[in-house]
Each structure stands twice: as C-alpha cells, then as structure tokens.
Amino acid sequence: MSTENKGKNAKKKPFKWTKELVRLALNDGWTQADIAKECRTQQSIVSAWKKGSKKGHEEQLKPLLDLYGYKLRRNTFRVYWSFNTKTGEKTFYRVEGKVILSQAFYDARRDKHGKMIKKVPQLKLVVHHQGKNNFRVVVQSRIKFTHKNEELESSVEDAVWSSRVNEVINSAELINFIDDYALKTLHDYPSDANTLPFVIRQTLLNHGVPVDGIVEYPAVW
C-alpha cells in the first residue's frame, strides 16, 4: 500500500476527540445544523457526536479542526520540568495528549513508636495518550534538597516533581515499560510493584485499547 493511501486511510479513522471538538463549536455559538452543513453530514449524526455515541473522522471534521484544533490541543496538555537542586539547572516540557494514568508511590513516614504520621509521595508515573496507538510516559521523582533532606513543597502539585519525558511507544511497549518499572524500581513499594501491571492493563482496556494476553469472557446481548 502506498504512503498516500495510508494517509487517506488515517484520515478515515474515528477521531478520538470528536465529542470535545463538537462541544467547543457549540459553546462558540454554532448550532448542530451549522455543524452538519459544514461537515457535510446530517444533524442526527452531529447529535450522536455531541453525545459521544459516534465519532467522526478527521477529513469529515476538518472545518471544526481548522478553527478549534488548537483549543483542543491546549486543553489536553500538561507542563513538566526537571530541576537539579545541586546545580540549579531547570528544563521545562510541554506534553500533549490526554492523561490516562497518573500513579504516585508513597513513603509511609512513621514516628519512633512505629505509628504512621503521614504518607509522602516519592515517585510518580504519568501516561499520555497521544493519538492512535501512541503513548508517552513521564517518569517523576520528588524534588529534594539533599543538604536539608527536605522535599520541595508547593501549592501547585505538578511543581514538586522532577520529570523525565520518554519517547513515544505503542501499547505493547507501554505494558513492557510499566512491567519493567514495577519490577526494577518499586522495590520499596511492594504493594504497588505487584498491582501496577494490573492497573496499566485495566487502564488501556477502559480506554478501548486492545491488550494481548487477556482471557476474554464476552457477553451475549
């Protein structure tokens, strides 16, 4: 198959953010009839888009994407940074895509009698879905001042994490990445190490992403 044909087929795939895109237009004063006319479809289809029961494709939604695509991207990104407390070096990142998983791992602080005082998050994983079968993992660690042995505090939760943004991977590679992280990094968090492989598979399935190695028991409607 030629590259051109692949591009055409890609534009025919269901656009994941159809519902959000349509709502942006409606909130801007469009009617369902207006959207149907511009997208060359029926108002009943637009109504299904609004409800989320159906999805349009990129070519069909192009009039809306041209106007509101930037807002859609703006609404589905997060800002991260890496902060070296020894050198003061800072790097900032902007990562697009819906966050499908945000999992923190906590250190249970106890007093001299063994009673837990508080749980302090030390590590965190964030997974962005960046369209089609593309995922990006952000690996985070709590920023600490080593000379004080204190964690950075902030009213903005995202500001207390130093982040490493990984390359784009597919769903199978994502599962392998998470399984490996649980095995090699979460030694001090045994409950999380054992449950994280379940959590990532459940998350993918809940977002409509096929997962290999799942024993299926389908219902008959």
PDB file of C-alpha atoms in Angstrom:
ATOM      1  CA  MET A   1       0.000   0.000   0.000  1.00  0.00           C
ATOM      2  CA  SER A   2       1.342   3.450  -0.887  1.00  0.00           C
ATOM      3  CA  THR A   3       2.111   6.146   1.663  1.00  0.00           C
ATOM      4  CA  GLU A   4      -0.599   8.312   0.101  1.00  0.00           C
ATOM      5  CA  ASN A   5      -3.224   5.626   0.636  1.00  0.00           C
ATOM      6  CA  LYS A   6      -2.108   5.146   4.231  1.00  0.00           C
ATOM      7  CA  GLY A   7      -2.571   8.876   4.806  1.00  0.00           C
ATOM      8  CA  LYS A   8      -6.063   8.767   3.342  1.00  0.00           C
ATOM      9  CA  ASN A   9      -6.983   5.779   5.475  1.00  0.00           C
ATOM     10  CA  ALA A  10      -5.654   7.523   8.590  1.00  0.00           C
ATOM     11  CA  LYS A  11      -7.998  10.444   7.962  1.00  0.00           C
ATOM     12  CA  LYS A  12     -10.913   7.989   7.800  1.00  0.00           C
ATOM     13  CA  LYS A  13     -10.215   6.570  11.265  1.00  0.00           C
ATOM     14  CA  PRO A  14     -12.554   7.694  14.076  1.00  0.00           C
ATOM     15  CA  PHE A  15     -11.316  10.927  15.656  1.00  0.00           C
ATOM     16  CA  LYS A  16     -11.000  10.251  19.390  1.00  0.00           C
ATOM     17  CA  TRP A  17     -11.854  13.801  20.484  1.00  0.00           C
ATOM     18  CA  THR A  18     -14.998  14.238  18.337  1.00  0.00           C
ATOM     19  CA  LYS A  19     -17.269  14.928  21.324  1.00  0.00           C
ATOM     20  CA  GLU A  20     -14.904  17.543  22.773  1.00  0.00           C
ATOM     21  CA  LEU A  21     -14.422  19.206  19.380  1.00  0.00           C
ATOM     22  CA  VAL A  22     -18.162  19.478  18.764  1.00  0.00           C
ATOM     23  CA  ARG A  23     -18.738  20.933  22.218  1.00  0.00           C
ATOM     24  CA  LEU A  24     -16.112  23.612  21.553  1.00  0.00           C
ATOM     25  CA  ALA A  25     -18.044  24.660  18.433  1.00  0.00           C
ATOM     26  CA  LEU A  26     -21.427  24.583  20.194  1.00  0.00           C
ATOM     27  CA  ASN A  27     -20.044  26.652  23.077  1.00  0.00           C
ATOM     28  CA  ASP A  28     -18.833  29.166  20.497  1.00  0.00           C
ATOM     29  CA  GLY A  29     -22.354  29.700  19.172  1.00  0.00           C
ATOM     30  CA  TRP A  30     -22.649  27.089  16.433  1.00  0.00           C
ATOM     31  CA  THR A  31     -25.861  25.086  16.145  1.00  0.00           C
ATOM     32  CA  GLN A  32     -25.988  21.402  15.337  1.00  0.00           C
ATOM     33  CA  ALA A  33     -27.442  22.374  11.952  1.00  0.00           C
ATOM     34  CA  ASP A  34     -24.433  24.650  11.306  1.00  0.00           C
ATOM     35  CA  ILE A  35     -22.015  21.844  12.117  1.00  0.00           C
ATOM     36  CA  ALA A  36     -23.937  19.366   9.951  1.00  0.00           C
ATOM     37  CA  LYS A  37     -23.798  21.767   6.994  1.00  0.00           C
ATOM     38  CA  GLU A  38     -20.065  22.494   7.304  1.00  0.00           C
ATOM     39  CA  CYS A  39     -19.166  18.841   7.878  1.00  0.00           C
ATOM     40  CA  ARG A  40     -21.499  17.674   5.087  1.00  0.00           C
ATOM     41  CA  THR A  41     -23.486  15.299   7.250  1.00  0.00           C
ATOM     42  CA  GLN A  42     -26.893  15.009   8.913  1.00  0.00           C
ATOM     43  CA  GLN A  43     -27.937  16.765  12.110  1.00  0.00           C
ATOM     44  CA  SER A  44     -28.726  13.390  13.680  1.00  0.00           C
ATOM     45  CA  ILE A  45     -25.059  12.441  13.196  1.00  0.00           C
ATOM     46  CA  VAL A  46     -23.940  15.672  14.868  1.00  0.00           C
ATOM     47  CA  SER A  47     -26.280  14.893  17.763  1.00  0.00           C
ATOM     48  CA  ALA A  48     -24.588  11.487  18.128  1.00  0.00           C
ATOM     49  CA  TRP A  49     -21.172  13.205  18.048  1.00  0.00           C
ATOM     50  CA  LYS A  50     -22.283  15.548  20.821  1.00  0.00           C
ATOM     51  CA  LYS A  51     -23.471  12.633  22.971  1.00  0.00           C
ATOM     52  CA  GLY A  52     -20.287  10.660  22.282  1.00  0.00           C
ATOM     53  CA  SER A  53     -22.163   7.674  20.857  1.00  0.00           C
ATOM     54  CA  LYS A  54     -20.459   8.147  17.469  1.00  0.00           C
ATOM     55  CA  LYS A  55     -17.178   9.627  16.258  1.00  0.00           C
ATOM     56  CA  GLY A  56     -16.409  11.494  13.063  1.00  0.00           C
ATOM     57  CA  HIS A  57     -13.139  11.208  11.120  1.00  0.00           C
ATOM     58  CA  GLU A  58     -10.531  13.913  10.562  1.00  0.00           C
ATOM     59  CA  GLU A  59     -11.469  14.645   6.951  1.00  0.00           C
ATOM     60  CA  GLN A  60     -15.122  14.996   7.915  1.00  0.00           C
ATOM     61  CA  LEU A  61     -14.327  17.221  10.905  1.00  0.00           C
ATOM     62  CA  LYS A  62     -11.753  19.389   9.117  1.00  0.00           C
ATOM     63  CA  PRO A  63     -13.885  22.604   9.224  1.00  0.00           C
ATOM     64  CA  LEU A  64     -14.020  22.330  13.006  1.00  0.00           C
ATOM     65  CA  LEU A  65     -10.408  21.225  13.402  1.00  0.00           C
ATOM     66  CA  ASP A  66      -9.212  24.226  11.399  1.00  0.00           C
ATOM     67  CA  LEU A  67     -10.982  26.552  13.829  1.00  0.00           C
ATOM     68  CA  TYR A  68     -10.813  24.757  17.168  1.00  0.00           C
ATOM     69  CA  GLY A  69      -7.981  22.243  16.881  1.00  0.00           C
ATOM     70  CA  TYR A  70      -5.570  24.498  18.766  1.00  0.00           C
ATOM     71  CA  LYS A  71      -8.021  24.775  21.677  1.00  0.00           C
ATOM     72  CA  LEU A  72      -8.397  21.017  21.757  1.00  0.00           C
ATOM     73  CA  ARG A  73      -4.626  20.593  21.958  1.00  0.00           C
ATOM     74  CA  ARG A  74      -4.403  23.297  24.617  1.00  0.00           C
ATOM     75  CA  ASN A  75      -6.990  21.521  26.738  1.00  0.00           C
ATOM     76  CA  THR A  76      -5.103  18.226  26.619  1.00  0.00           C
ATOM     77  CA  PHE A  77      -1.551  19.040  27.647  1.00  0.00           C
ATOM     78  CA  ARG A  78       0.471  19.266  30.830  1.00  0.00           C
ATOM     79  CA  VAL A  79       3.623  21.153  31.766  1.00  0.00           C
ATOM     80  CA  TYR A  80       6.542  19.402  33.463  1.00  0.00           C
ATOM     81  CA  TRP A  81      10.055  20.302  34.482  1.00  0.00           C
ATOM     82  CA  SER A  82      13.319  18.766  35.616  1.00  0.00           C
ATOM     83  CA  PHE A  83      15.122  20.578  38.420  1.00  0.00           C
ATOM     84  CA  ASN A  84      18.665  19.783  39.538  1.00  0.00           C
ATOM     85  CA  THR A  85      18.826  21.071  43.111  1.00  0.00           C
ATOM     86  CA  LYS A  86      22.636  20.858  43.147  1.00  0.00           C
ATOM     87  CA  THR A  87      23.300  22.929  40.023  1.00  0.00           C
ATOM     88  CA  GLY A  88      20.026  24.851  39.821  1.00  0.00           C
ATOM     89  CA  GLU A  89      19.599  23.760  36.189  1.00  0.00           C
ATOM     90  CA  LYS A  90      15.967  23.706  35.028  1.00  0.00           C
ATOM     91  CA  THR A  91      14.370  22.283  31.867  1.00  0.00           C
ATOM     92  CA  PHE A  92      10.673  22.706  31.041  1.00  0.00           C
ATOM     93  CA  TYR A  93       8.463  20.398  28.957  1.00  0.00           C
ATOM     94  CA  ARG A  94       5.007  20.625  27.390  1.00  0.00           C
ATOM     95  CA  VAL A  95       3.437  17.233  26.708  1.00  0.00           C
ATOM     96  CA  GLU A  96       0.212  16.931  24.724  1.00  0.00           C
ATOM     97  CA  GLY A  97      -2.311  14.128  24.938  1.00  0.00           C
ATOM     98  CA  LYS A  98      -4.941  13.000  27.411  1.00  0.00           C
ATOM     99  CA  VAL A  99      -3.559  11.675  30.699  1.00  0.00           C
ATOM    100  CA  ILE A 100      -4.888   8.121  31.045  1.00  0.00           C
ATOM    101  CA  LEU A 101      -2.824   7.182  34.095  1.00  0.00           C
ATOM    102  CA  SER A 102      -1.306   9.202  36.927  1.00  0.00           C
ATOM    103  CA  GLN A 103       0.044   6.951  39.658  1.00  0.00           C
ATOM    104  CA  ALA A 104       2.052   8.119  42.688  1.00  0.00           C
ATOM    105  CA  PHE A 105       4.001   5.880  45.049  1.00  0.00           C
ATOM    106  CA  TYR A 106       4.084   6.878  48.716  1.00  0.00           C
ATOM    107  CA  ASP A 107       6.617   6.614  51.507  1.00  0.00           C
ATOM    108  CA  ALA A 108       4.868   5.978  54.845  1.00  0.00           C
ATOM    109  CA  ARG A 109       6.534   8.218  57.448  1.00  0.00           C
ATOM    110  CA  ARG A 110       6.344   6.814  60.994  1.00  0.00           C
ATOM    111  CA  ASP A 111       7.265   8.072  64.441  1.00  0.00           C
ATOM    112  CA  LYS A 112       9.672   6.300  66.829  1.00  0.00           C
ATOM    113  CA  HIS A 113       6.824   4.078  68.020  1.00  0.00           C
ATOM    114  CA  GLY A 114       6.040   2.895  64.518  1.00  0.00           C
ATOM    115  CA  LYS A 115       2.841   4.873  64.187  1.00  0.00           C
ATOM    116  CA  MET A 116       2.329   6.346  60.728  1.00  0.00           C
ATOM    117  CA  ILE A 117       2.485  10.129  60.695  1.00  0.00           C
ATOM    118  CA  LYS A 118       1.826  10.786  57.011  1.00  0.00           C
ATOM    119  CA  LYS A 119       2.256   9.332  53.538  1.00  0.00           C
ATOM    120  CA  VAL A 120       4.602  11.334  51.311  1.00  0.00           C
ATOM    121  CA  PRO A 121       4.639  10.706  47.506  1.00  0.00           C
ATOM    122  CA  GLN A 122       8.169   9.958  46.281  1.00  0.00           C
ATOM    123  CA  LEU A 123       7.771   8.565  42.753  1.00  0.00           C
ATOM    124  CA  LYS A 124       5.146   9.025  40.074  1.00  0.00           C
ATOM    125  CA  LEU A 125       4.254   7.769  36.606  1.00  0.00           C
ATOM    126  CA  VAL A 126       2.105   9.738  34.162  1.00  0.00           C
ATOM    127  CA  VAL A 127       0.960   8.231  30.856  1.00  0.00           C
ATOM    128  CA  HIS A 128      -0.267  10.430  27.995  1.00  0.00           C
ATOM    129  CA  HIS A 129      -2.260   9.029  25.077  1.00  0.00           C
ATOM    130  CA  GLN A 130      -1.055  10.987  22.040  1.00  0.00           C
ATOM    131  CA  GLY A 131      -3.432   9.643  19.416  1.00  0.00           C
ATOM    132  CA  LYS A 132      -3.775   6.354  17.573  1.00  0.00           C
ATOM    133  CA  ASN A 133      -1.547   3.768  19.298  1.00  0.00           C
ATOM    134  CA  ASN A 134       0.963   6.304  20.612  1.00  0.00           C
ATOM    135  CA  PHE A 135       1.765   6.756  24.299  1.00  0.00           C
ATOM    136  CA  ARG A 136       4.329   8.793  26.180  1.00  0.00           C
ATOM    137  CA  VAL A 137       5.414   8.058  29.743  1.00  0.00           C
ATOM    138  CA  VAL A 138       6.612  10.777  32.106  1.00  0.00           C
ATOM    139  CA  VAL A 139       8.711   9.357  34.958  1.00  0.00           C
ATOM    140  CA  GLN A 140       8.778  11.629  38.001  1.00  0.00           C
ATOM    141  CA  SER A 141      10.652  11.779  41.293  1.00  0.00           C
ATOM    142  CA  ARG A 142      10.016  14.079  44.238  1.00  0.00           C
ATOM    143  CA  ILE A 143      12.388  17.062  44.247  1.00  0.00           C
ATOM    144  CA  LYS A 144      14.574  17.039  47.364  1.00  0.00           C
ATOM    145  CA  PHE A 145      17.157  19.396  48.784  1.00  0.00           C
ATOM    146  CA  THR A 146      19.897  16.948  49.753  1.00  0.00           C
ATOM    147  CA  HIS A 147      21.711  19.306  52.138  1.00  0.00           C
ATOM    148  CA  LYS A 148      18.471  19.733  54.118  1.00  0.00           C
ATOM    149  CA  ASN A 149      16.999  16.301  53.406  1.00  0.00           C
ATOM    150  CA  GLU A 150      13.690  18.018  52.725  1.00  0.00           C
ATOM    151  CA  GLU A 151      11.184  17.703  49.884  1.00  0.00           C
ATOM    152  CA  LEU A 152      10.246  20.716  47.804  1.00  0.00           C
ATOM    153  CA  GLU A 153       6.806  21.986  48.787  1.00  0.00           C
ATOM    154  CA  SER A 154       4.348  23.881  46.578  1.00  0.00           C
ATOM    155  CA  SER A 155       0.620  24.635  46.374  1.00  0.00           C
ATOM    156  CA  VAL A 156       0.910  23.535  42.717  1.00  0.00           C
ATOM    157  CA  GLU A 157       1.180  19.754  42.847  1.00  0.00           C
ATOM    158  CA  ASP A 158       2.948  19.393  39.481  1.00  0.00           C
ATOM    159  CA  ALA A 159       5.753  21.708  40.634  1.00  0.00           C
ATOM    160  CA  VAL A 160       7.181  19.313  43.236  1.00  0.00           C
ATOM    161  CA  TRP A 161       8.228  16.679  40.691  1.00  0.00           C
ATOM    162  CA  SER A 162      11.381  16.444  38.602  1.00  0.00           C
ATOM    163  CA  SER A 163      10.374  14.763  35.343  1.00  0.00           C
ATOM    164  CA  ARG A 164      11.895  12.656  32.583  1.00  0.00           C
ATOM    165  CA  VAL A 165       9.826  12.593  29.395  1.00  0.00           C
ATOM    166  CA  ASN A 166      10.271   9.354  27.445  1.00  0.00           C
ATOM    167  CA  GLU A 167       9.987   8.651  23.727  1.00  0.00           C
ATOM    168  CA  VAL A 168       6.678   7.691  22.108  1.00  0.00           C
ATOM    169  CA  ILE A 169       5.858   3.973  22.380  1.00  0.00           C
ATOM    170  CA  ASN A 170       2.945   1.752  21.364  1.00  0.00           C
ATOM    171  CA  SER A 171       0.579  -0.043  23.745  1.00  0.00           C
ATOM    172  CA  ALA A 172       2.570  -3.304  23.819  1.00  0.00           C
ATOM    173  CA  GLU A 173       5.776  -1.385  24.534  1.00  0.00           C
ATOM    174  CA  LEU A 174       3.942   0.617  27.203  1.00  0.00           C
ATOM    175  CA  ILE A 175       2.917  -2.559  29.023  1.00  0.00           C
ATOM    176  CA  ASN A 176       6.503  -3.846  28.883  1.00  0.00           C
ATOM    177  CA  PHE A 177       7.790  -0.497  30.161  1.00  0.00           C
ATOM    178  CA  ILE A 178       5.360  -0.449  33.106  1.00  0.00           C
ATOM    179  CA  ASP A 179       6.008  -4.103  33.987  1.00  0.00           C
ATOM    180  CA  ASP A 180       9.765  -3.450  33.932  1.00  0.00           C
ATOM    181  CA  TYR A 181       9.389  -0.294  36.049  1.00  0.00           C
ATOM    182  CA  ALA A 182       7.375  -2.208  38.640  1.00  0.00           C
ATOM    183  CA  LEU A 183       9.979  -4.966  38.779  1.00  0.00           C
ATOM    184  CA  LYS A 184      13.148  -2.848  38.862  1.00  0.00           C
ATOM    185  CA  THR A 185      12.159   0.451  40.501  1.00  0.00           C
ATOM    186  CA  LEU A 186       9.464  -0.280  43.073  1.00  0.00           C
ATOM    187  CA  HIS A 187      11.458  -2.485  45.462  1.00  0.00           C
ATOM    188  CA  ASP A 188      10.461  -0.270  48.386  1.00  0.00           C
ATOM    189  CA  TYR A 189       6.799  -0.255  47.330  1.00  0.00           C
ATOM    190  CA  PRO A 190       5.868  -3.972  47.187  1.00  0.00           C
ATOM    191  CA  SER A 191       2.099  -3.452  47.013  1.00  0.00           C
ATOM    192  CA  ASP A 192       2.461  -1.036  44.106  1.00  0.00           C
ATOM    193  CA  ALA A 193       5.009  -3.273  42.404  1.00  0.00           C
ATOM    194  CA  ASN A 194       2.524  -6.132  42.416  1.00  0.00           C
ATOM    195  CA  THR A 195      -0.581  -4.153  41.410  1.00  0.00           C
ATOM    196  CA  LEU A 196       0.867  -1.791  38.773  1.00  0.00           C
ATOM    197  CA  PRO A 197       0.832  -4.426  35.956  1.00  0.00           C
ATOM    198  CA  PHE A 198      -2.899  -4.878  36.609  1.00  0.00           C
ATOM    199  CA  VAL A 199      -3.522  -1.117  36.726  1.00  0.00           C
ATOM    200  CA  ILE A 200      -1.949  -0.390  33.314  1.00  0.00           C
ATOM    201  CA  ARG A 201      -3.854  -3.218  31.596  1.00  0.00           C
ATOM    202  CA  GLN A 202      -7.133  -2.125  33.169  1.00  0.00           C
ATOM    203  CA  THR A 203      -6.444   1.478  32.128  1.00  0.00           C
ATOM    204  CA  LEU A 204      -5.795   0.547  28.496  1.00  0.00           C
ATOM    205  CA  LEU A 205      -8.883  -1.641  28.278  1.00  0.00           C
ATOM    206  CA  ASN A 206     -11.028   1.087  29.850  1.00  0.00           C
ATOM    207  CA  HIS A 207      -9.836   3.442  27.099  1.00  0.00           C
ATOM    208  CA  GLY A 208     -10.662   0.998  24.325  1.00  0.00           C
ATOM    209  CA  VAL A 209      -7.095  -0.135  23.645  1.00  0.00           C
ATOM    210  CA  PRO A 210      -6.721  -3.883  22.878  1.00  0.00           C
ATOM    211  CA  VAL A 211      -4.382  -5.775  25.214  1.00  0.00           C
ATOM    212  CA  ASP A 212      -2.781  -9.106  24.364  1.00  0.00           C
ATOM    213  CA  GLY A 213      -2.832 -11.950  26.871  1.00  0.00           C
ATOM    214  CA  ILE A 214      -6.253 -11.145  28.322  1.00  0.00           C
ATOM    215  CA  VAL A 215      -8.673 -14.036  28.837  1.00  0.00           C
ATOM    216  CA  GLU A 216     -11.949 -12.778  27.403  1.00  0.00           C
ATOM    217  CA  TYR A 217     -15.446 -13.694  28.622  1.00  0.00           C
ATOM    218  CA  PRO A 218     -17.722 -11.702  26.275  1.00  0.00           C
ATOM    219  CA  ALA A 219     -21.384 -11.130  26.993  1.00  0.00           C
ATOM    220  CA  VAL A 220     -24.119 -12.098  24.555  1.00  0.00           C
ATOM    221  CA  TRP A 221     -26.589  -9.261  24.039  1.00  0.00           C
TER     222      TRP A 221
END
